[in-house]
CSV table of C-alpha atoms in Angstrom, one decimal:
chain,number,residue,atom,x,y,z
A,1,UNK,CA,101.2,116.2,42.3
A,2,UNK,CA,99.7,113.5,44.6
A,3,UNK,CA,102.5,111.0,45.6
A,4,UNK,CA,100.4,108.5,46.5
A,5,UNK,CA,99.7,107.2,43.2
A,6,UNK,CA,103.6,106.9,42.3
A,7,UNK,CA,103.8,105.4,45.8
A,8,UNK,CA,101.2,102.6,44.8
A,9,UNK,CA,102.7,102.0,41.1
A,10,UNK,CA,105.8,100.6,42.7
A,11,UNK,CA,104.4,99.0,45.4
A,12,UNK,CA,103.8,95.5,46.2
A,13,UNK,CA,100.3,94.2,46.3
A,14,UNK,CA,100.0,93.3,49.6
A,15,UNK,CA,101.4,96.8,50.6
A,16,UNK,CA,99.0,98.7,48.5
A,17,UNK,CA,96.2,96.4,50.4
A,18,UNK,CA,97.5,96.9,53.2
A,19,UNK,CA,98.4,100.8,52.8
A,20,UNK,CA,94.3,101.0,51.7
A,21,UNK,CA,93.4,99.0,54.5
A,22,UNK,CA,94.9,101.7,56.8
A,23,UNK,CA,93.4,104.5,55.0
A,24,UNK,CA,90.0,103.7,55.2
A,25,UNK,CA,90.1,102.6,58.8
A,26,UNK,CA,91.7,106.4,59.3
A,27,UNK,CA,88.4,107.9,57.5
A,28,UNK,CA,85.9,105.0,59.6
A,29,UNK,CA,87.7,106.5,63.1
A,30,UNK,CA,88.0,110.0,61.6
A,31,UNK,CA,83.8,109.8,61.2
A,32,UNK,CA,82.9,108.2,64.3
A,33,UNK,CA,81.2,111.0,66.3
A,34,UNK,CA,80.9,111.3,70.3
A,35,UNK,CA,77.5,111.2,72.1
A,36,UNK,CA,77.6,112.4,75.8
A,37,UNK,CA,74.7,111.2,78.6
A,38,UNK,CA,74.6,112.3,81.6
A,39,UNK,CA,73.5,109.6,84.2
A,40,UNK,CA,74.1,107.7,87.1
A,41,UNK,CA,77.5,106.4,88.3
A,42,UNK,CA,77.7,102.8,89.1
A,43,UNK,CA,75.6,99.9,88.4
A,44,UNK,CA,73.4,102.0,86.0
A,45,UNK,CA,76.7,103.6,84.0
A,46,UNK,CA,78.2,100.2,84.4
A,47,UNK,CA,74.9,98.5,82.7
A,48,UNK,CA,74.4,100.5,80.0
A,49,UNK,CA,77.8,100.9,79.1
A,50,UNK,CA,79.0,97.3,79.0
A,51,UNK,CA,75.6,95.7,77.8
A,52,UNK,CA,73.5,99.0,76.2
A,53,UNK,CA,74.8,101.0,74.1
A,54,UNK,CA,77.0,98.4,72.4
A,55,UNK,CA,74.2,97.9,69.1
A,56,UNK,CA,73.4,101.6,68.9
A,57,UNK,CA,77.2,102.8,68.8
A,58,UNK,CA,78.0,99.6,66.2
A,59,UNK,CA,74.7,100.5,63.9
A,60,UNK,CA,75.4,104.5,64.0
A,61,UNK,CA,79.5,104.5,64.5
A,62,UNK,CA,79.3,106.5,67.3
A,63,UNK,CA,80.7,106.3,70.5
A,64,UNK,CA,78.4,107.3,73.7
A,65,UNK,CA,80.4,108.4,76.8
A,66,UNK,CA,78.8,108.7,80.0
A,67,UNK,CA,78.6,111.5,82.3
A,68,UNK,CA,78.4,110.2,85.6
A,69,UNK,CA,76.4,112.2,88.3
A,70,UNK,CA,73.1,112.6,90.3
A,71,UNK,CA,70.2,113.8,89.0
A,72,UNK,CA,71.0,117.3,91.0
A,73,UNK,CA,74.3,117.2,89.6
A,74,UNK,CA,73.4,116.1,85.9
A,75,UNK,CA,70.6,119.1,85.8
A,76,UNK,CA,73.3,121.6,87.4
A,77,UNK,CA,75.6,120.9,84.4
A,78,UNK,CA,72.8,120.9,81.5
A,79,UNK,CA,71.6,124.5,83.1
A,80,UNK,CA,75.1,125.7,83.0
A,81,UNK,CA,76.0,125.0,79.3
A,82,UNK,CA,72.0,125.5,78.3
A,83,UNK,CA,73.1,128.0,75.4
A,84,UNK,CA,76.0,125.5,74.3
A,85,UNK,CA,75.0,121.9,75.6
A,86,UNK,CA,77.8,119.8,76.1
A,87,UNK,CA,75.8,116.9,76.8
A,88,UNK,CA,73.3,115.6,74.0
A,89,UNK,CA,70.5,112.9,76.3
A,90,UNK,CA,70.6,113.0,80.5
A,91,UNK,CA,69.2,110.7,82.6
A,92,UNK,CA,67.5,112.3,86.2
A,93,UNK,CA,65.1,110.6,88.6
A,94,UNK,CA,61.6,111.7,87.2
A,95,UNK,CA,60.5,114.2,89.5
A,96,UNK,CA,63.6,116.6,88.7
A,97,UNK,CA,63.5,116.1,84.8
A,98,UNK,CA,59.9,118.0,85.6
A,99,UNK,CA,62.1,120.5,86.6
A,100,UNK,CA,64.2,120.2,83.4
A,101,UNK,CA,61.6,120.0,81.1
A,102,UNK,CA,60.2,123.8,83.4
A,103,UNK,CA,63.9,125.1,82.5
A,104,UNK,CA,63.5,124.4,78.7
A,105,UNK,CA,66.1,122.3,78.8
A,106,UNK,CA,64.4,119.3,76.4
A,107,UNK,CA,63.3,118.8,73.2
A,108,UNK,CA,60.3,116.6,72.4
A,109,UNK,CA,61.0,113.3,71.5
A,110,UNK,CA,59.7,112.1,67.9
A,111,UNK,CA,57.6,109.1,67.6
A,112,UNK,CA,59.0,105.6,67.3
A,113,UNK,CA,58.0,102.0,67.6
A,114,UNK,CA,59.8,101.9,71.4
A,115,UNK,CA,57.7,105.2,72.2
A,116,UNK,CA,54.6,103.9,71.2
A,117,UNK,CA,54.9,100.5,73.1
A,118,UNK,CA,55.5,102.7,76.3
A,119,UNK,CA,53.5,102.4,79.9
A,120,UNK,CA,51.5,105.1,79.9
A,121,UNK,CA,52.8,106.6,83.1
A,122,UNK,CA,56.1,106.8,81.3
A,123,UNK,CA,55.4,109.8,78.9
A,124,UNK,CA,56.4,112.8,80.5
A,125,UNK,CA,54.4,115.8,79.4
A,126,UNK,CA,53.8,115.2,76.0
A,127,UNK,CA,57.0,113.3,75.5
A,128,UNK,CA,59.0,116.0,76.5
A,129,UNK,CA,60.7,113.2,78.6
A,130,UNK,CA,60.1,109.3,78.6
A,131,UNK,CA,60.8,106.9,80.9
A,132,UNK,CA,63.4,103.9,80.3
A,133,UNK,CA,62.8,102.1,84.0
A,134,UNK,CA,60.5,102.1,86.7
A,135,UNK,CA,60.8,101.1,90.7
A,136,UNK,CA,59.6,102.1,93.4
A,137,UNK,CA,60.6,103.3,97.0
A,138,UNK,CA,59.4,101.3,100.0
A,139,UNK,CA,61.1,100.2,102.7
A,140,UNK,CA,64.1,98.3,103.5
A,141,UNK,CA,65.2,96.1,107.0
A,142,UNK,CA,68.3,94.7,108.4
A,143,UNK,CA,67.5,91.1,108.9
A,144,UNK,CA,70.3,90.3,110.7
A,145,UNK,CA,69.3,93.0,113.6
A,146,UNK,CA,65.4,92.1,113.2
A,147,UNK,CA,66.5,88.6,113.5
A,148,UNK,CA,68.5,89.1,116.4
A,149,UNK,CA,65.8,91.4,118.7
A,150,UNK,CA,63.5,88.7,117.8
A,151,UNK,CA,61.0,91.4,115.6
A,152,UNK,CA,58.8,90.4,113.2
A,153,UNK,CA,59.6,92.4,109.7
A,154,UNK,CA,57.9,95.5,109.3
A,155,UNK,CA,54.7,95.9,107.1
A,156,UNK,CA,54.1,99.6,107.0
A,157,UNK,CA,55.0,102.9,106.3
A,158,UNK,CA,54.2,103.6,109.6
A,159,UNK,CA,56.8,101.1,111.4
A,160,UNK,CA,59.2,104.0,111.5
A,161,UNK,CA,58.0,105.5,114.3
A,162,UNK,CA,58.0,102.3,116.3
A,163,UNK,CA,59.7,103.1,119.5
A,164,UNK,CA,61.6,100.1,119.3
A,165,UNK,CA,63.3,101.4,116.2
A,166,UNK,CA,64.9,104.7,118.7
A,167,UNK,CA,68.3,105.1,117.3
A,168,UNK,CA,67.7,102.6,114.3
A,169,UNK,CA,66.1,104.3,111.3
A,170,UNK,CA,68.4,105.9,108.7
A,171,UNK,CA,66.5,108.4,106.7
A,172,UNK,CA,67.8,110.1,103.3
A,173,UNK,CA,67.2,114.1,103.4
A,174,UNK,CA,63.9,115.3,101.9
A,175,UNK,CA,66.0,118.0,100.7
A,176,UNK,CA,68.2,116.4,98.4
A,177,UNK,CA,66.9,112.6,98.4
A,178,UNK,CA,64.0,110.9,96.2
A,179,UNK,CA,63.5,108.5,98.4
A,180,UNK,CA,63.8,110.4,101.4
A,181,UNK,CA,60.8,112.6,99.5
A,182,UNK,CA,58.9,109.5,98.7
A,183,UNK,CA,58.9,108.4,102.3
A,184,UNK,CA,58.0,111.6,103.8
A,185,UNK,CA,55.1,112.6,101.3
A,186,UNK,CA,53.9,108.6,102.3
A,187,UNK,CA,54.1,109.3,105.8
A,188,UNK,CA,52.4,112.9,105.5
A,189,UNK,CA,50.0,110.9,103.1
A,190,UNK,CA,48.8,108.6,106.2
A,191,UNK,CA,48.8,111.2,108.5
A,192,UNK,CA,46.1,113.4,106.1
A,193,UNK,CA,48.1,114.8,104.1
A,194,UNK,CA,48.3,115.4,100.6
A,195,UNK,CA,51.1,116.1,97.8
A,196,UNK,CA,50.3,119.9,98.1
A,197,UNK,CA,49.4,119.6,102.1
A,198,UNK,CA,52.1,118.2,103.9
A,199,UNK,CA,51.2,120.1,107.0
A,200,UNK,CA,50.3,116.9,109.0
A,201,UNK,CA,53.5,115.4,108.0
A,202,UNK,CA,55.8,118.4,109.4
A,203,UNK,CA,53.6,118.0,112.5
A,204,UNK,CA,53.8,114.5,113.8
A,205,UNK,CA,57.4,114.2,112.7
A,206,UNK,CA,59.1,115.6,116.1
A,207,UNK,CA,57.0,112.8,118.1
A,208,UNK,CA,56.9,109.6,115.7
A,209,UNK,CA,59.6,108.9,113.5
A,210,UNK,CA,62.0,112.0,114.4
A,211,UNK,CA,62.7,110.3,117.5
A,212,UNK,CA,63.8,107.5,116.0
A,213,UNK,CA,66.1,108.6,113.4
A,214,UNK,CA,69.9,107.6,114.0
A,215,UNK,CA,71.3,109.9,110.9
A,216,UNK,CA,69.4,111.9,108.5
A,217,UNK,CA,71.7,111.5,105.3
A,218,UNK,CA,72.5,113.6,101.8
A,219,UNK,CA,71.7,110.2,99.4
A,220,UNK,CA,71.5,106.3,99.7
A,221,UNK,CA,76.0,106.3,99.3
A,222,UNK,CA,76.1,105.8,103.2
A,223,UNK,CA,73.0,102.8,103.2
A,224,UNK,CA,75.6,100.1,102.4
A,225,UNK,CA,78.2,100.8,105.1
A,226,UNK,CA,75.5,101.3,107.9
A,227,UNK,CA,73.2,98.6,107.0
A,228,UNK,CA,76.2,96.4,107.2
A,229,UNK,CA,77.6,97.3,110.3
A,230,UNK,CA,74.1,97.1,111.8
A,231,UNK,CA,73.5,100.5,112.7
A,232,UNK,CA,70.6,100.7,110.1
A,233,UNK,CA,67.9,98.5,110.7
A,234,UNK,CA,65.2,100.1,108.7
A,235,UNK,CA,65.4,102.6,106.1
A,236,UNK,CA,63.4,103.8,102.5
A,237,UNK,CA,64.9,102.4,99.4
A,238,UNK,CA,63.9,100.4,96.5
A,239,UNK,CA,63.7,96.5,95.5
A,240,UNK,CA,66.7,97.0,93.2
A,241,UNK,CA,69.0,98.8,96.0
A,242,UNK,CA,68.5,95.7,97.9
A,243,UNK,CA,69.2,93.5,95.1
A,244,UNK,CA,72.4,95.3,95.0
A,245,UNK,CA,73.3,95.3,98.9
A,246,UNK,CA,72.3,91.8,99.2
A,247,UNK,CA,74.6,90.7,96.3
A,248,UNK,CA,77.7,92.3,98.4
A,249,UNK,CA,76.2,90.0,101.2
A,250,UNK,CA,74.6,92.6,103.2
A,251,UNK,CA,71.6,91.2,105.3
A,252,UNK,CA,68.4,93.2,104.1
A,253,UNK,CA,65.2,92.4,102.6
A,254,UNK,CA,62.8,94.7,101.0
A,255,UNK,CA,59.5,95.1,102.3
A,256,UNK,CA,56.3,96.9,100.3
A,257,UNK,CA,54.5,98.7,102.7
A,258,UNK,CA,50.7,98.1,103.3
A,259,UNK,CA,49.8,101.1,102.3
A,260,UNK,CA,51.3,101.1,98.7
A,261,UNK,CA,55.3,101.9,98.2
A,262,UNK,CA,55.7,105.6,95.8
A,263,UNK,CA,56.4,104.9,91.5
A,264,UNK,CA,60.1,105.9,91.0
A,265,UNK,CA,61.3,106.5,87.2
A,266,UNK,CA,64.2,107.0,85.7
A,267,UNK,CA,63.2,109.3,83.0
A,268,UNK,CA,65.4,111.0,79.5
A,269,UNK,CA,65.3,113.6,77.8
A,270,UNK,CA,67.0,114.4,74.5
A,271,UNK,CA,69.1,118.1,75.5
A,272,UNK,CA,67.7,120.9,73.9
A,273,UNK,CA,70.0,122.6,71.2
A,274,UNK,CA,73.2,119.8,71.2
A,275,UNK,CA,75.2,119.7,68.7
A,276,UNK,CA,74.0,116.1,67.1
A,277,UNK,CA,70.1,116.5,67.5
A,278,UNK,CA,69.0,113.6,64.7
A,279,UNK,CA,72.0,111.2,66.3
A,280,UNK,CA,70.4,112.4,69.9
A,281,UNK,CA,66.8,111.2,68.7
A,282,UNK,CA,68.2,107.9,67.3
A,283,UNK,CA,69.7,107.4,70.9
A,284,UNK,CA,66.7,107.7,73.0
A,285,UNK,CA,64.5,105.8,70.6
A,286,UNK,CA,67.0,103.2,70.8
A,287,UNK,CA,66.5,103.2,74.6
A,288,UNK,CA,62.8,102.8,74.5
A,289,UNK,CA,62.9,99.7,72.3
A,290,UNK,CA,62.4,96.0,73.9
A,291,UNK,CA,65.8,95.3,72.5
A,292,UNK,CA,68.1,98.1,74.6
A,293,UNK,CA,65.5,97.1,77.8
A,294,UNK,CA,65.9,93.6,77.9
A,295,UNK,CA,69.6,94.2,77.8
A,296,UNK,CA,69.3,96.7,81.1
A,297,UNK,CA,66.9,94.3,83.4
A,298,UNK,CA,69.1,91.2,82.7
A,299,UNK,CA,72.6,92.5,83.3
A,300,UNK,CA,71.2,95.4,85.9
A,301,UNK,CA,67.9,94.5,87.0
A,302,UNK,CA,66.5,97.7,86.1
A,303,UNK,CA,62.4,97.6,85.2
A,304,UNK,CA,61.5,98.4,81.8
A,305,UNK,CA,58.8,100.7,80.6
A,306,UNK,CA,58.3,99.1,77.4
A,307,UNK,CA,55.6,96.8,77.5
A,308,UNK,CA,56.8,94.5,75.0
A,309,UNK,CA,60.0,93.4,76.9
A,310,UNK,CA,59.9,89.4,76.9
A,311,UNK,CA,62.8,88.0,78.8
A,312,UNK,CA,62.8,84.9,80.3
A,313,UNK,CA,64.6,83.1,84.1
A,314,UNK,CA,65.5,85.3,87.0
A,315,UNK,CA,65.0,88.6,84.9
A,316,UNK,CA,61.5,87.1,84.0
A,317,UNK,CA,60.6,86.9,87.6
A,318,UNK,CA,62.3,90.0,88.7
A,319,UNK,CA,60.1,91.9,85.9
A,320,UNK,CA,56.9,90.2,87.2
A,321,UNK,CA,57.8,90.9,90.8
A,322,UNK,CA,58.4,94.6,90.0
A,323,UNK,CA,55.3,95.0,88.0
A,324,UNK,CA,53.1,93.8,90.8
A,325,UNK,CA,54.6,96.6,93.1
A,326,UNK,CA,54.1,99.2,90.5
A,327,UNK,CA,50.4,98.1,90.4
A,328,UNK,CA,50.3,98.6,94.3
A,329,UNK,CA,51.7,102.1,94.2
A,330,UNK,CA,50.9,105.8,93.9
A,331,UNK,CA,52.2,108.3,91.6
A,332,UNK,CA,53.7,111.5,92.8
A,333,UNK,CA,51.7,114.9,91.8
A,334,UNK,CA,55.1,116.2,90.7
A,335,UNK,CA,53.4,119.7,89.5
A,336,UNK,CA,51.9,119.8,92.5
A,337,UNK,CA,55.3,118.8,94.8
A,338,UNK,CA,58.2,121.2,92.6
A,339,UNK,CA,55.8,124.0,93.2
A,340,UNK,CA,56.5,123.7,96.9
A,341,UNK,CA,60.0,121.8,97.3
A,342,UNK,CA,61.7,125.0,97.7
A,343,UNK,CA,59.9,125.6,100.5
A,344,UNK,CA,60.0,122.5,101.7
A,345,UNK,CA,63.7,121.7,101.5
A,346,UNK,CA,64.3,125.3,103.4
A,347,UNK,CA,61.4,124.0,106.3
A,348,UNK,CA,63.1,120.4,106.3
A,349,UNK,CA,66.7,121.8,107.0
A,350,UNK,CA,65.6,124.4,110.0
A,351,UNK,CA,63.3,122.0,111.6
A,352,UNK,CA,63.9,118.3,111.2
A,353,UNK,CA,67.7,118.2,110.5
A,354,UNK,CA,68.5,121.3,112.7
């Protein structure tokens, strides 16, 4: 016999409200369900955590729980557990969820109102993949060391290779850096090159910029420290990596180079096979809508793809700033690029960073 009818006979009211109270708050936590994403570590996870995913997880009573990493490291852990995905939407700079999308590791995304509002550089082989922000690399400068040589800022890609700069440019590895990709293929790009010729590139680099590099580095961790101690005067990076520096009161600028800075997304996919796939959807269309964007480029300055984002103030004019970059800016042939980054990486390592 059930004894918690005899239990609420006897009972005072308010214990019976309160004994029901506790019951069905049991059965709301028992239900709530655990979304994982794979992203970013810092400002991004930091963003989307506190200011995101706070009306999807109240709407659905779910949770979502980031998975913090780099791209490399997000796609490492999605191709590990591919048969049993542990993970259910990642995150990864747009050139490796190319990659991703190769390895059959995502699911199409169905159509929604935040889809349809979408840039049209921002669907990723047929939706496969869409993009929830948008930057670009260009170049970034020390002011405080330009400043105190007397230099004018730089303008151009090719400013690198200024002989003044010997000892001065920090570059991220082609091999494991976006940015450090985006600024060779630019620099390969203005020597004749192309996204599937980057002979020319290879070829000048020993006598332009090469000389001139202080410390080739794995990823952007190390920018912060050397651009504040001075030993990096000029370096690739993007207009919100320099809106992060500069709020720790580090003395850089950005600069878009003459020749047009390189379109970086952040793109997601929705993980093939997880174990929530309908909950998963809901997720990334939630992330394409103005709603979830707005919320990202006001309380992390990140760009969004959705076309109908109206925000108003600084996030008004850092949206307007960032579009006008995009506009002057080329698009990487990533087809083109992954077919030869193997390749590249391996000729990168033995010849530049030997």
């Amino acid at each position: 016999m059930n004894p918690l009818p005899r239990m609420f006979a006897r009972a005072p009211h308010a214990a019976i409200a309160a004994a029901v109270s506790l019951l069905l708050c049991g059965a709301a936590h028992a239900e709530t369900k655990t979304l994982y994403i794979g992203m970013n570590g810092g400002n991004m996870e930091k963003t989307y955590t506190q200011y995101v995913f706070g009306p999807f997880e109240q709407k659905h009573n779910v949770k979502v729980v980031v998975v913090p990493g780099g791209s490399a490291d997000i796609l490492t852990k999605a191709q590990a557990s591919k048969d049993k995905p542990q993970m259910h939407l990642m995150f990864l700079d747009d050139g490796i969820m190319y990659r991703a999308i190769r390895m059959g590791l995502c699911e199409k995304q169905k159509p929604s109102p935040g889809l349809a509002g979408l840039l049209p550089v921002a669907h990723i082989r047929g939706d496969m993949a869409t993009a929830v922000t948008i930057s670009v690399t260009g170049l970034a400068y020390n002011t405080k060391v330009y400043a105190s040589k007397g230099w004018a800022p730089p303008t151009s890609w090719l400013d690198m290779a200024d002989p003044k700069l010997k000892g001065k440019v920090v570059f991220q590895s082609l091999s494991s850096s976006t940015f450090g990709l985006h600024a060779f293929l630019s620099f390969n790009r203005l020597k004749g090159g192309t996204d599937s010729n980057v002979e020319p590139g290879f070829a000048a680099w020993p006598t332009t910029i090469g000389p001139n590099v202080l410390e080739y580095i794995a990823s952007s961790a190390k920018v912060s420290e050397m651009a504040q101690t001075g030993e990096a005067a000029l370096f690739p990076y993007t207009p919100t990596q320099v809106t992060i520096l500069k709020s720790k009161g580090i003395p850089v600028e950005y600069v878009q180079p003459k020749e047009g800075a390189v379109v970086l997304m952040v793109a997601q996919c929705v993980i093939a096979n997880n174990s929530e796939p309908q909950l998963a959807q809901e997720l990334a269309a939630y992330l394409l809508t103005p709603e979830a964007q707005a919320k990202a480029l006001e309380n992390g300055t990140f760009n969004p793809t959705n076309t109908q984002v109206k925000v108003t103030g600084a996030a008004a004019v850092e949206q307007k700033r960032m579009n006008d970059y995009v506009k002057n800016s080329h698009v990487v042939d990533w087809d083109e690029v992954n077919k030869n980054r193997s390749a590249w990486n391996t000729r990168w390592n033995r010849t530049i960073e030997r």
